[in-house]
mmCIF file of C-alpha atoms in Angstrom:
data_model
loop_
_atom_site.group_PDB
_atom_site.id
_atom_site.type_symbol
_atom_site.label_atom_id
_atom_site.label_comp_id
_atom_site.label_asym_id
_atom_site.label_seq_id
_atom_site.Cartn_x
_atom_site.Cartn_y
_atom_site.Cartn_z
ATOM 1 C CA MET H 1 16.363 54.528 2.163
ATOM 2 C CA LEU H 2 14.247 53.139 -0.411
ATOM 3 C CA ASP H 3 10.599 52.793 -0.845
ATOM 4 C CA VAL H 4 9.588 49.485 -1.729
ATOM 5 C CA GLU H 5 5.470 51.262 -1.769
ATOM 6 C CA ASP H 6 7.082 53.220 -4.343
ATOM 7 C CA PHE H 7 6.355 51.422 -7.643
ATOM 8 C CA ASP H 8 8.277 54.051 -10.334
ATOM 9 C CA ALA H 9 11.640 54.361 -7.881
ATOM 10 C CA VAL H 10 11.341 50.761 -7.606
ATOM 11 C CA PHE H 11 10.950 50.071 -11.372
ATOM 12 C CA GLN H 12 12.260 52.872 -13.432
ATOM 13 C CA GLY H 13 10.441 52.777 -15.694
ATOM 14 C CA LEU H 14 11.163 48.832 -16.747
ATOM 15 C CA GLY H 15 8.598 45.653 -17.613
ATOM 16 C CA TYR H 16 8.135 42.032 -18.465
ATOM 17 C CA THR H 17 9.184 41.929 -22.772
ATOM 18 C CA ASP H 18 7.053 39.627 -24.971
ATOM 19 C CA GLY H 19 10.162 37.295 -25.015
ATOM 20 C CA LEU H 20 10.715 37.516 -21.368
ATOM 21 C CA ILE H 21 6.924 37.082 -20.431
ATOM 22 C CA HIS H 22 7.720 33.372 -23.067
ATOM 23 C CA GLU H 23 11.362 31.685 -21.913
ATOM 24 C CA ILE H 24 8.790 31.977 -17.658
ATOM 25 C CA GLN H 25 6.477 30.274 -19.154
ATOM 26 C CA GLN H 26 8.627 27.550 -20.728
ATOM 27 C CA TYR H 27 10.486 26.486 -17.835
ATOM 28 C CA ARG H 28 7.827 27.034 -15.942
ATOM 29 C CA MET H 29 6.801 24.088 -18.210
ATOM 30 C CA VAL H 30 9.606 22.377 -16.905
ATOM 31 C CA LEU H 31 9.016 22.663 -12.854
ATOM 32 C CA GLY H 32 5.165 20.879 -13.850
ATOM 33 C CA GLY H 33 3.809 24.238 -13.906
ATOM 34 C CA ARG H 34 4.567 25.625 -11.347
ATOM 35 C CA SER H 35 7.844 28.513 -10.839
ATOM 36 C CA PHE H 36 8.871 28.838 -7.756
ATOM 37 C CA PHE H 37 7.973 32.709 -6.707
ATOM 38 C CA GLU H 38 4.557 31.507 -6.771
ATOM 39 C CA ARG H 39 4.833 28.844 -4.096
ATOM 40 C CA LEU H 40 6.801 31.598 -2.381
ATOM 41 C CA LEU H 41 2.829 33.687 -3.101
ATOM 42 C CA ASP H 42 1.126 31.461 -1.916
ATOM 43 C CA LEU H 43 2.807 31.023 1.141
ATOM 44 C CA LEU H 44 2.753 33.982 2.278
ATOM 45 C CA LYS H 45 -0.751 34.019 1.329
ATOM 46 C CA ILE H 46 -0.444 36.631 -1.315
ATOM 47 C CA ASN H 47 -3.501 36.266 -4.320
ATOM 48 C CA ALA H 48 -1.802 37.143 -6.720
ATOM 49 C CA ARG H 49 -0.344 33.773 -7.815
ATOM 50 C CA LYS H 50 -2.122 33.774 -11.240
ATOM 51 C CA MET H 51 -0.397 37.087 -11.714
ATOM 52 C CA TYR H 52 2.833 36.176 -13.355
ATOM 53 C CA PRO H 53 4.560 37.022 -15.289
ATOM 54 C CA PRO H 54 3.215 40.812 -15.382
ATOM 55 C CA LYS H 55 2.061 40.805 -19.163
ATOM 56 C CA THR H 56 1.148 44.088 -19.016
ATOM 57 C CA LEU H 57 2.799 47.699 -16.729
ATOM 58 C CA HIS H 58 -0.015 47.875 -14.865
ATOM 59 C CA GLN H 59 -0.463 44.344 -14.114
ATOM 60 C CA LEU H 60 3.017 44.200 -12.735
ATOM 61 C CA ARG H 61 1.759 47.787 -10.859
ATOM 62 C CA ASP H 62 -1.114 45.588 -9.685
ATOM 63 C CA LEU H 63 0.774 42.575 -8.693
ATOM 64 C CA HIS H 64 3.581 45.158 -7.169
ATOM 65 C CA GLN H 65 0.163 46.428 -4.788
ATOM 66 C CA ARG H 66 -0.989 43.206 -3.704
ATOM 67 C CA ILE H 67 2.879 42.722 -2.437
ATOM 68 C CA VAL H 68 3.541 45.675 -0.454
ATOM 69 C CA SER H 69 -0.398 45.439 0.986
ATOM 70 C CA ALA H 70 -0.293 42.194 2.156
ATOM 71 C CA GLU H 71 0.074 41.682 6.187
ATOM 72 C CA THR H 72 3.701 39.593 5.517
ATOM 73 C CA THR H 73 6.582 41.028 6.908
ATOM 74 C CA LEU H 74 8.951 43.554 4.993
ATOM 75 C CA HIS H 75 11.521 40.691 4.232
ATOM 76 C CA ASN H 76 8.508 39.071 2.249
ATOM 77 C CA LYS H 77 8.452 41.918 0.502
ATOM 78 C CA HIS H 78 11.656 42.880 0.117
ATOM 79 C CA CYS H 79 12.050 39.587 -1.288
ATOM 80 C CA LEU H 80 9.374 39.433 -3.973
ATOM 81 C CA VAL H 81 10.451 42.852 -4.943
ATOM 82 C CA TYR H 82 13.783 41.994 -5.670
ATOM 83 C CA TYR H 83 12.818 38.454 -7.317
ATOM 84 C CA LEU H 84 11.139 40.417 -9.784
ATOM 85 C CA LEU H 85 13.923 42.488 -9.876
ATOM 86 C CA LYS H 86 15.568 39.917 -11.050
ATOM 87 C CA ASP H 87 13.297 38.830 -13.192
ATOM 88 C CA LEU H 88 13.863 42.750 -15.514
ATOM 89 C CA SER H 89 17.746 42.830 -14.599
ATOM 90 C CA PRO H 90 19.163 42.168 -18.533
ATOM 91 C CA GLN H 91 17.104 45.511 -18.624
ATOM 92 C CA HIS H 92 18.822 47.479 -16.810
ATOM 93 C CA HIS H 93 22.676 48.886 -17.732
ATOM 94 C CA GLU H 94 24.215 49.792 -14.643
ATOM 95 C CA ALA H 95 27.185 49.146 -13.357
ATOM 96 C CA THR H 96 25.485 47.553 -10.253
ATOM 97 C CA GLU H 97 23.090 45.647 -11.196
ATOM 98 C CA LEU H 98 19.313 46.589 -10.489
ATOM 99 C CA SER H 99 17.314 43.936 -7.635
ATOM 100 C CA GLU H 100 21.617 43.704 -6.149
ATOM 101 C CA ALA H 101 21.243 47.806 -5.733
ATOM 102 C CA PHE H 102 17.936 47.161 -4.213
ATOM 103 C CA ALA H 103 18.856 44.025 -2.144
ATOM 104 C CA LYS H 104 21.176 46.482 -0.332
ATOM 105 C CA ASP H 105 19.150 49.520 -0.875
ATOM 106 C CA VAL H 106 17.149 48.347 1.089
ATOM 107 C CA HIS H 107 19.284 45.939 3.681
ATOM 108 C CA LEU H 108 18.009 42.790 3.172
ATOM 109 C CA GLU H 109 19.328 40.042 4.472
ATOM 110 C CA LYS H 110 22.011 38.297 3.126
ATOM 111 C CA ARG H 111 20.142 34.914 3.650
ATOM 112 C CA PHE H 112 16.970 35.899 2.648
ATOM 113 C CA TRP H 113 19.263 37.236 -0.249
ATOM 114 C CA THR H 114 20.277 34.069 -0.649
ATOM 115 C CA LEU H 115 17.448 32.164 -0.836
ATOM 116 C CA VAL H 116 15.473 34.385 -3.650
ATOM 117 C CA ASP H 117 18.841 33.589 -5.764
ATOM 118 C CA GLY H 118 18.776 30.189 -5.275
ATOM 119 C CA LEU H 119 14.557 29.641 -6.086
ATOM 120 C CA TRP H 120 14.983 32.486 -8.562
ATOM 121 C CA ALA H 121 18.180 30.330 -10.345
ATOM 122 C CA LEU H 122 16.344 26.724 -10.324
ATOM 123 C CA ASP H 123 13.080 28.847 -12.205
ATOM 124 C CA HIS H 124 14.778 29.190 -14.947
ATOM 125 C CA ILE H 125 16.617 26.277 -14.904
ATOM 126 C CA GLN H 126 20.227 26.309 -13.487
ATOM 127 C CA PHE H 127 20.041 24.112 -11.165
ATOM 128 C CA ALA H 128 24.537 24.386 -10.567
ATOM 129 C CA THR H 129 23.937 27.413 -9.198
ATOM 130 C CA ALA H 130 19.691 27.221 -7.515
ATOM 131 C CA VAL H 131 21.937 23.966 -5.332
ATOM 132 C CA GLY H 132 24.924 26.624 -4.534
ATOM 133 C CA HIS H 133 23.247 29.296 -3.068
ATOM 134 C CA LEU H 134 20.240 26.441 -1.424
ATOM 135 C CA THR H 135 22.029 24.668 0.792
ATOM 136 C CA HIS H 136 23.752 27.229 1.953
ATOM 137 C CA PRO H 137 24.006 26.752 5.683
ATOM 138 C CA SER H 138 22.068 30.101 6.887
ATOM 139 C CA ILE H 139 19.266 30.260 5.311
ATOM 140 C CA THR H 140 16.142 27.898 6.954
ATOM 141 C CA PRO H 141 15.677 25.514 4.009
ATOM 142 C CA THR H 142 12.492 26.347 2.287
ATOM 143 C CA PHE H 143 9.980 23.938 -0.030
ATOM 144 C CA PRO H 144 12.652 21.218 0.371
ATOM 145 C CA ASP H 145 11.412 18.519 -0.923
ATOM 146 C CA GLU H 146 9.315 20.336 -4.208
ATOM 147 C CA ILE H 147 13.300 21.584 -4.596
ATOM 148 C CA MET H 148 14.083 17.513 -4.744
ATOM 149 C CA HIS H 149 11.416 16.754 -7.266
ATOM 150 C CA THR H 150 12.343 19.634 -9.330
ATOM 151 C CA LEU H 151 16.194 18.255 -9.027
ATOM 152 C CA LEU H 152 15.209 15.306 -9.717
ATOM 153 C CA THR H 153 12.533 14.979 -12.234
ATOM 154 C CA GLY H 154 13.524 18.894 -14.534
ATOM 155 C CA ARG H 155 16.505 17.703 -15.643
ATOM 156 C CA ASP H 156 15.108 15.001 -17.604
ATOM 157 C CA LYS H 157 11.966 17.575 -18.809
ATOM 158 C CA LEU H 158 15.376 20.036 -20.558
ATOM 159 C CA GLY H 159 14.957 18.265 -24.147
ATOM 160 C CA ASN H 160 11.250 20.524 -24.619
ATOM 161 C CA LEU H 161 13.032 24.185 -24.506
ATOM 162 C CA GLY H 162 16.515 22.467 -26.987
ATOM 163 C CA ILE H 163 18.670 22.493 -23.700
ATOM 164 C CA GLU H 164 21.600 20.473 -23.296
ATOM 165 C CA ARG H 165 21.533 17.962 -20.059
ATOM 166 C CA ASN H 166 24.862 19.212 -18.435
ATOM 167 C CA PRO H 167 25.482 14.482 -17.187
ATOM 168 C CA LYS H 168 27.769 16.988 -13.993
ATOM 169 C CA ASP H 169 24.137 18.394 -13.015
ATOM 170 C CA ASP H 170 23.469 14.206 -11.881
ATOM 171 C CA ILE H 171 24.899 14.847 -8.081
ATOM 172 C CA LEU H 172 22.551 17.961 -7.574
ATOM 173 C CA PRO H 173 20.309 15.446 -6.019
ATOM 174 C CA LEU H 174 22.498 13.920 -4.228
ATOM 175 C CA ALA H 175 24.359 17.344 -3.299
ATOM 176 C CA TYR H 176 21.055 18.534 -2.401
ATOM 177 C CA TYR H 177 20.338 16.784 0.075
ATOM 178 C CA ASN H 178 22.910 15.750 2.477
ATOM 179 C CA CYS H 179 23.164 19.330 2.579
ATOM 180 C CA VAL H 180 20.082 20.440 3.499
ATOM 181 C CA LYS H 181 18.326 16.523 4.379
ATOM 182 C CA PRO H 182 14.500 17.511 3.143
ATOM 183 C CA PRO H 183 12.144 15.284 5.568
ATOM 184 C CA LEU H 184 10.983 14.377 2.086
ATOM 185 C CA GLU H 185 7.405 13.077 3.393
ATOM 186 C CA ASP H 186 5.765 13.470 0.272
ATOM 187 C CA ALA H 187 5.842 9.651 -0.819
ATOM 188 C CA LYS H 188 6.045 10.627 -4.980
ATOM 189 C CA VAL H 189 9.578 12.460 -4.087
ATOM 190 C CA ARG H 190 10.807 9.800 -1.997
ATOM 191 C CA ASP H 191 10.498 6.970 -3.726
ATOM 192 C CA GLU H 192 12.048 9.215 -7.348
ATOM 193 C CA PHE H 193 14.558 10.115 -4.315
ATOM 194 C CA ALA H 194 14.737 5.815 -3.949
ATOM 195 C CA LYS H 195 15.216 5.512 -7.638
ATOM 196 C CA TYR H 196 18.155 7.908 -8.039
ATOM 197 C CA PHE H 197 19.856 7.026 -5.343
ATOM 198 C CA ALA H 198 19.849 3.064 -6.113
ATOM 199 C CA ASP H 199 20.888 3.527 -9.525
ATOM 200 C CA ARG H 200 24.413 5.163 -7.992
ATOM 201 C CA ASN H 201 25.125 2.973 -4.758
ATOM 202 C CA VAL H 202 22.857 0.314 -4.131
ATOM 203 C CA THR H 203 24.706 -0.489 -0.710
ATOM 204 C CA GLU H 204 24.398 2.811 0.135
ATOM 205 C CA MET H 205 21.034 3.119 -0.676
ATOM 206 C CA TYR H 206 20.054 -0.241 1.048
ATOM 207 C CA HIS H 207 21.818 1.743 4.842
ATOM 208 C CA TRP H 208 19.660 5.582 3.700
ATOM 209 C CA VAL H 209 16.636 2.696 2.955
ATOM 210 C CA HIS H 210 17.424 2.083 7.314
ATOM 211 C CA SER H 211 16.943 5.500 8.809
ATOM 212 C CA ARG H 212 13.305 5.860 6.967
ATOM 213 C CA ALA H 213 10.531 5.143 9.177
ATOM 214 C CA GLU H 214 9.675 1.755 9.419
ATOM 215 C CA ASP H 215 6.433 1.595 8.157
ATOM 216 C CA GLU H 216 8.447 3.356 4.511
ATOM 217 C CA GLN H 217 10.967 0.530 4.532
ATOM 218 C CA LYS H 218 10.005 -2.636 3.347
ATOM 219 C CA PRO H 219 8.407 0.292 -0.309
ATOM 220 C CA LEU H 220 11.374 1.165 -0.095
ATOM 221 C CA LEU H 221 13.935 -2.053 -0.701
ATOM 222 C CA GLU H 222 10.672 -2.898 -3.183
ATOM 223 C CA LEU H 223 12.336 -0.006 -4.830
ATOM 224 C CA LEU H 224 15.501 -0.432 -4.648
ATOM 225 C CA ILE H 225 15.384 -4.079 -6.100
ATOM 226 C CA GLU H 226 13.138 -3.280 -8.872
ATOM 227 C CA GLN H 227 15.410 -0.339 -9.413
ATOM 228 C CA THR H 228 18.600 -2.639 -9.827
ATOM 229 C CA LEU H 229 16.751 -5.383 -11.604
ATOM 230 C CA GLU H 230 14.983 -3.773 -14.603
ATOM 231 C CA LYS H 231 16.754 -0.918 -17.342
ATOM 232 C CA ASN H 232 17.999 1.515 -15.080
ATOM 233 C CA VAL H 233 16.481 5.299 -16.398
ATOM 234 C CA TRP H 234 18.171 7.428 -14.267
ATOM 235 C CA SER H 235 21.375 5.925 -17.121
ATOM 236 C CA GLU H 236 20.034 6.898 -20.469
ATOM 237 C CA GLY H 237 23.226 9.508 -21.787
ATOM 238 C CA THR H 238 25.061 9.808 -18.465
ATOM 239 C CA ASP H 239 28.355 7.834 -18.123
ATOM 240 C CA TYR H 240 27.145 4.944 -15.695
ATOM 241 C CA ASP H 241 28.922 2.187 -18.373
ATOM 242 C CA ALA H 242 31.663 2.415 -13.917
ATOM 243 C CA TYR H 243 28.736 0.934 -12.567
ATOM 244 C CA PRO H 244 26.427 -1.286 -14.922
ATOM 245 C CA ARG H 245 23.725 -3.427 -13.738
ATOM 246 C CA ASP H 246 25.094 -6.906 -13.923
ATOM 247 C CA THR H 247 27.354 -5.542 -10.918
ATOM 248 C CA ARG H 248 24.044 -3.749 -9.402
ATOM 249 C CA ALA H 249 22.938 -6.982 -8.388
ATOM 250 C CA VAL H 250 25.710 -8.242 -7.589
ATOM 251 C CA GLU H 251 26.484 -6.081 -5.279
ATOM 252 C CA LEU H 252 22.715 -6.844 -3.895
ATOM 253 C CA VAL H 253 22.752 -10.013 -4.041
ATOM 254 C CA SER H 254 24.961 -9.374 -1.050
ATOM 255 C CA LEU H 255 23.563 -6.711 1.597
ATOM 256 C CA PRO H 256 23.229 -8.463 4.721
ATOM 257 C CA PHE H 257 19.125 -8.340 4.914
ATOM 258 C CA SER H 258 18.334 -8.908 8.232
ATOM 259 C CA ALA H 259 16.114 -12.947 8.458
ATOM 260 C CA GLU H 260 12.715 -10.901 7.908
ATOM 261 C CA GLU H 261 13.724 -9.035 5.128
ATOM 262 C CA GLU H 262 15.461 -12.066 3.592
ATOM 263 C CA ALA H 263 11.882 -13.483 4.057
ATOM 264 C CA PHE H 264 10.507 -10.507 2.647
ATOM 265 C CA ILE H 265 12.310 -10.238 -0.703
ATOM 266 C CA GLU H 266 11.698 -14.408 -2.056
ATOM 267 C CA LYS H 267 8.951 -13.860 -1.774
ATOM 268 C CA PHE H 268 8.264 -10.940 -3.143
ATOM 269 C CA LEU H 269 10.063 -11.689 -6.146
ATOM 270 C CA LEU H 270 8.986 -15.431 -5.878
ATOM 271 C CA GLU H 271 5.076 -14.527 -5.422
ATOM 272 C CA GLY H 272 4.448 -10.493 -5.702
ATOM 273 C CA LYS H 273 5.168 -8.230 -8.148
ATOM 274 C CA GLY H 274 8.899 -8.713 -7.850
ATOM 275 C CA ARG H 275 8.718 -12.185 -10.071
ATOM 276 C CA THR H 276 8.135 -10.624 -13.337
ATOM 277 C CA LEU H 277 11.707 -8.483 -12.756
ATOM 278 C CA GLN H 278 14.147 -9.771 -15.319
ATOM 279 C CA ALA H 279 16.581 -11.982 -13.564
ATOM 280 C CA ALA H 280 14.634 -12.398 -10.598
ATOM 281 C CA GLN H 281 14.939 -16.718 -9.845
ATOM 282 C CA ASP H 282 18.390 -15.881 -11.211
ATOM 283 C CA THR H 283 19.154 -13.366 -8.223
ATOM 284 C CA LEU H 284 17.135 -15.486 -5.287
ATOM 285 C CA MET H 285 19.618 -18.494 -6.767
ATOM 286 C CA MET H 286 22.413 -16.453 -6.706
ATOM 287 C CA ARG H 287 21.417 -14.892 -3.286
ATOM 288 C CA ARG H 288 21.594 -18.939 -1.680
ATOM 289 C CA ILE H 289 25.014 -18.354 -3.231
ATOM 290 C CA ALA H 290 26.003 -14.962 -1.311
ATOM 291 C CA THR H 291 24.337 -16.296 1.806
ATOM 292 C CA GLY H 292 26.256 -19.865 2.153
ATOM 293 C CA LYS H 293 22.601 -22.192 1.739
ATOM 294 C CA LEU H 294 23.592 -24.558 -1.362
ATOM 295 C CA THR H 295 21.118 -27.340 -0.567
ATOM 296 C CA ALA H 296 18.384 -24.784 -0.818
ATOM 297 C CA VAL H 297 20.264 -23.972 -4.830
ATOM 298 C CA ALA H 298 21.387 -28.002 -5.292
ATOM 299 C CA ALA H 299 17.838 -28.724 -4.872
ATOM 300 C CA ASP H 300 15.812 -25.708 -6.060
ATOM 301 C CA PRO H 301 14.431 -27.329 -9.812
ATOM 302 C CA SER H 302 13.384 -23.895 -11.424
ATOM 303 C CA HIS H 303 16.382 -23.136 -13.490
ATOM 304 C CA ARG H 304 15.951 -26.397 -15.214
ATOM 305 C CA GLY H 305 17.470 -25.545 -18.661
ATOM 306 C CA ARG H 306 18.205 -21.891 -18.048
ATOM 307 C CA ARG H 307 21.039 -19.769 -18.934
ATOM 308 C CA VAL H 308 22.586 -16.955 -18.465
ATOM 309 C CA ASP H 309 25.145 -14.914 -19.510
ATOM 310 C CA GLY H 310 26.321 -18.495 -20.027
ATOM 311 C CA LEU H 311 26.082 -20.326 -16.932
ATOM 312 C CA ASN H 312 24.301 -22.433 -16.704
ATOM 313 C CA TRP H 313 22.692 -23.355 -13.456
ATOM 314 C CA ASP H 314 22.609 -27.630 -14.325
ATOM 315 C CA LEU H 315 26.059 -27.371 -14.261
ATOM 316 C CA LEU H 316 26.039 -25.216 -11.646
ATOM 317 C CA LYS H 317 23.090 -27.031 -9.312
ATOM 318 C CA ALA H 318 25.114 -30.133 -10.215
ATOM 319 C CA GLY H 319 29.048 -28.981 -9.256
ATOM 320 C CA VAL H 320 27.125 -28.188 -6.299
ATOM 321 C CA LYS H 321 25.575 -31.386 -5.506
ATOM 322 C CA ARG H 322 28.769 -33.389 -6.443
ATOM 323 C CA GLY H 323 30.904 -30.714 -3.390
ATOM 324 C CA LEU H 324 27.765 -31.332 -0.948
ATOM 325 C CA GLY H 325 27.639 -34.424 -1.467
ATOM 326 C CA PRO H 326 25.409 -36.568 1.587
ATOM 327 C CA ARG H 327 25.100 -32.827 3.481
ATOM 328 C CA LYS H 328 23.207 -32.506 -0.286
ATOM 329 C CA ASP H 329 20.127 -33.678 1.754
ATOM 330 C CA GLU H 330 20.709 -31.546 5.097
ATOM 331 C CA GLU H 331 17.920 -29.075 5.252
ATOM 332 C CA GLY H 332 19.258 -25.197 6.249
ATOM 333 C CA PHE H 333 22.632 -26.861 6.278
ATOM 334 C CA MET H 334 24.730 -23.761 5.236
ATOM 335 C CA VAL H 335 28.189 -23.212 4.782
#
């Protein structure tokens, strides 16, 4: 069995080239300035985060020494060294990849192998490959919220590296969520996921809101409304023509809101920050029609002279009044 503490035997004279260092630093920008390898070092309380990527062979030796001398389990040390060897494997021209040969030699358990493969792929902007590894049922989820945030926001930064965004990768955050169920404890991550989810399916997003803690639900409902009525940033450059804004708006007003949610949403759209949203008042009017509150539609003075996508609200209200006849004055009358 290979001795992980033997630097020369492990790295076989290989080191980080200038091109590899530049590539890792560029990728790290997409990750928000911190790689998942650095997160692993912090998690294991190894004071070496600023040493990655090592710019000289001496720095690589120093990083290796800090890893092997750390107060952590042997398999954790193997995982970190395995990650470094994945960086260097393209320089090693043998039938078996350098990192793979190391993992087999030290008998690294497949679940740890799989986890590191996923984190390494994520650090190298290989999102689909990363999700394939990180959703494997054998591994314990590690950094789930951070991984979700990277999947949600990292793709938008690919253009800075000259990498074309793959539309097929748009499903990856949802695939990761369904398999791993990250807690989304960080409000920033939770809000990003909520926006993404609302853009994919308004109804499913609404039901997901009810699965969250009670104190999270109203802010998430606000996000659902905002994302549905405002321009959708996730749809830019992707094939979302089959789920346009007007379709989502109709779906929104047809949701089975509770009486408390109904009152909260109406206040949000009339008095809260939602009042500035595009078609806020039109949405309320559509909701009243969808729920049969026709006397409220007939009495609403706010849409006088308004036309929206060819719809004349005055004519619509006049038709409702004629249909209601004397019932238009009955408070609370519903169909």
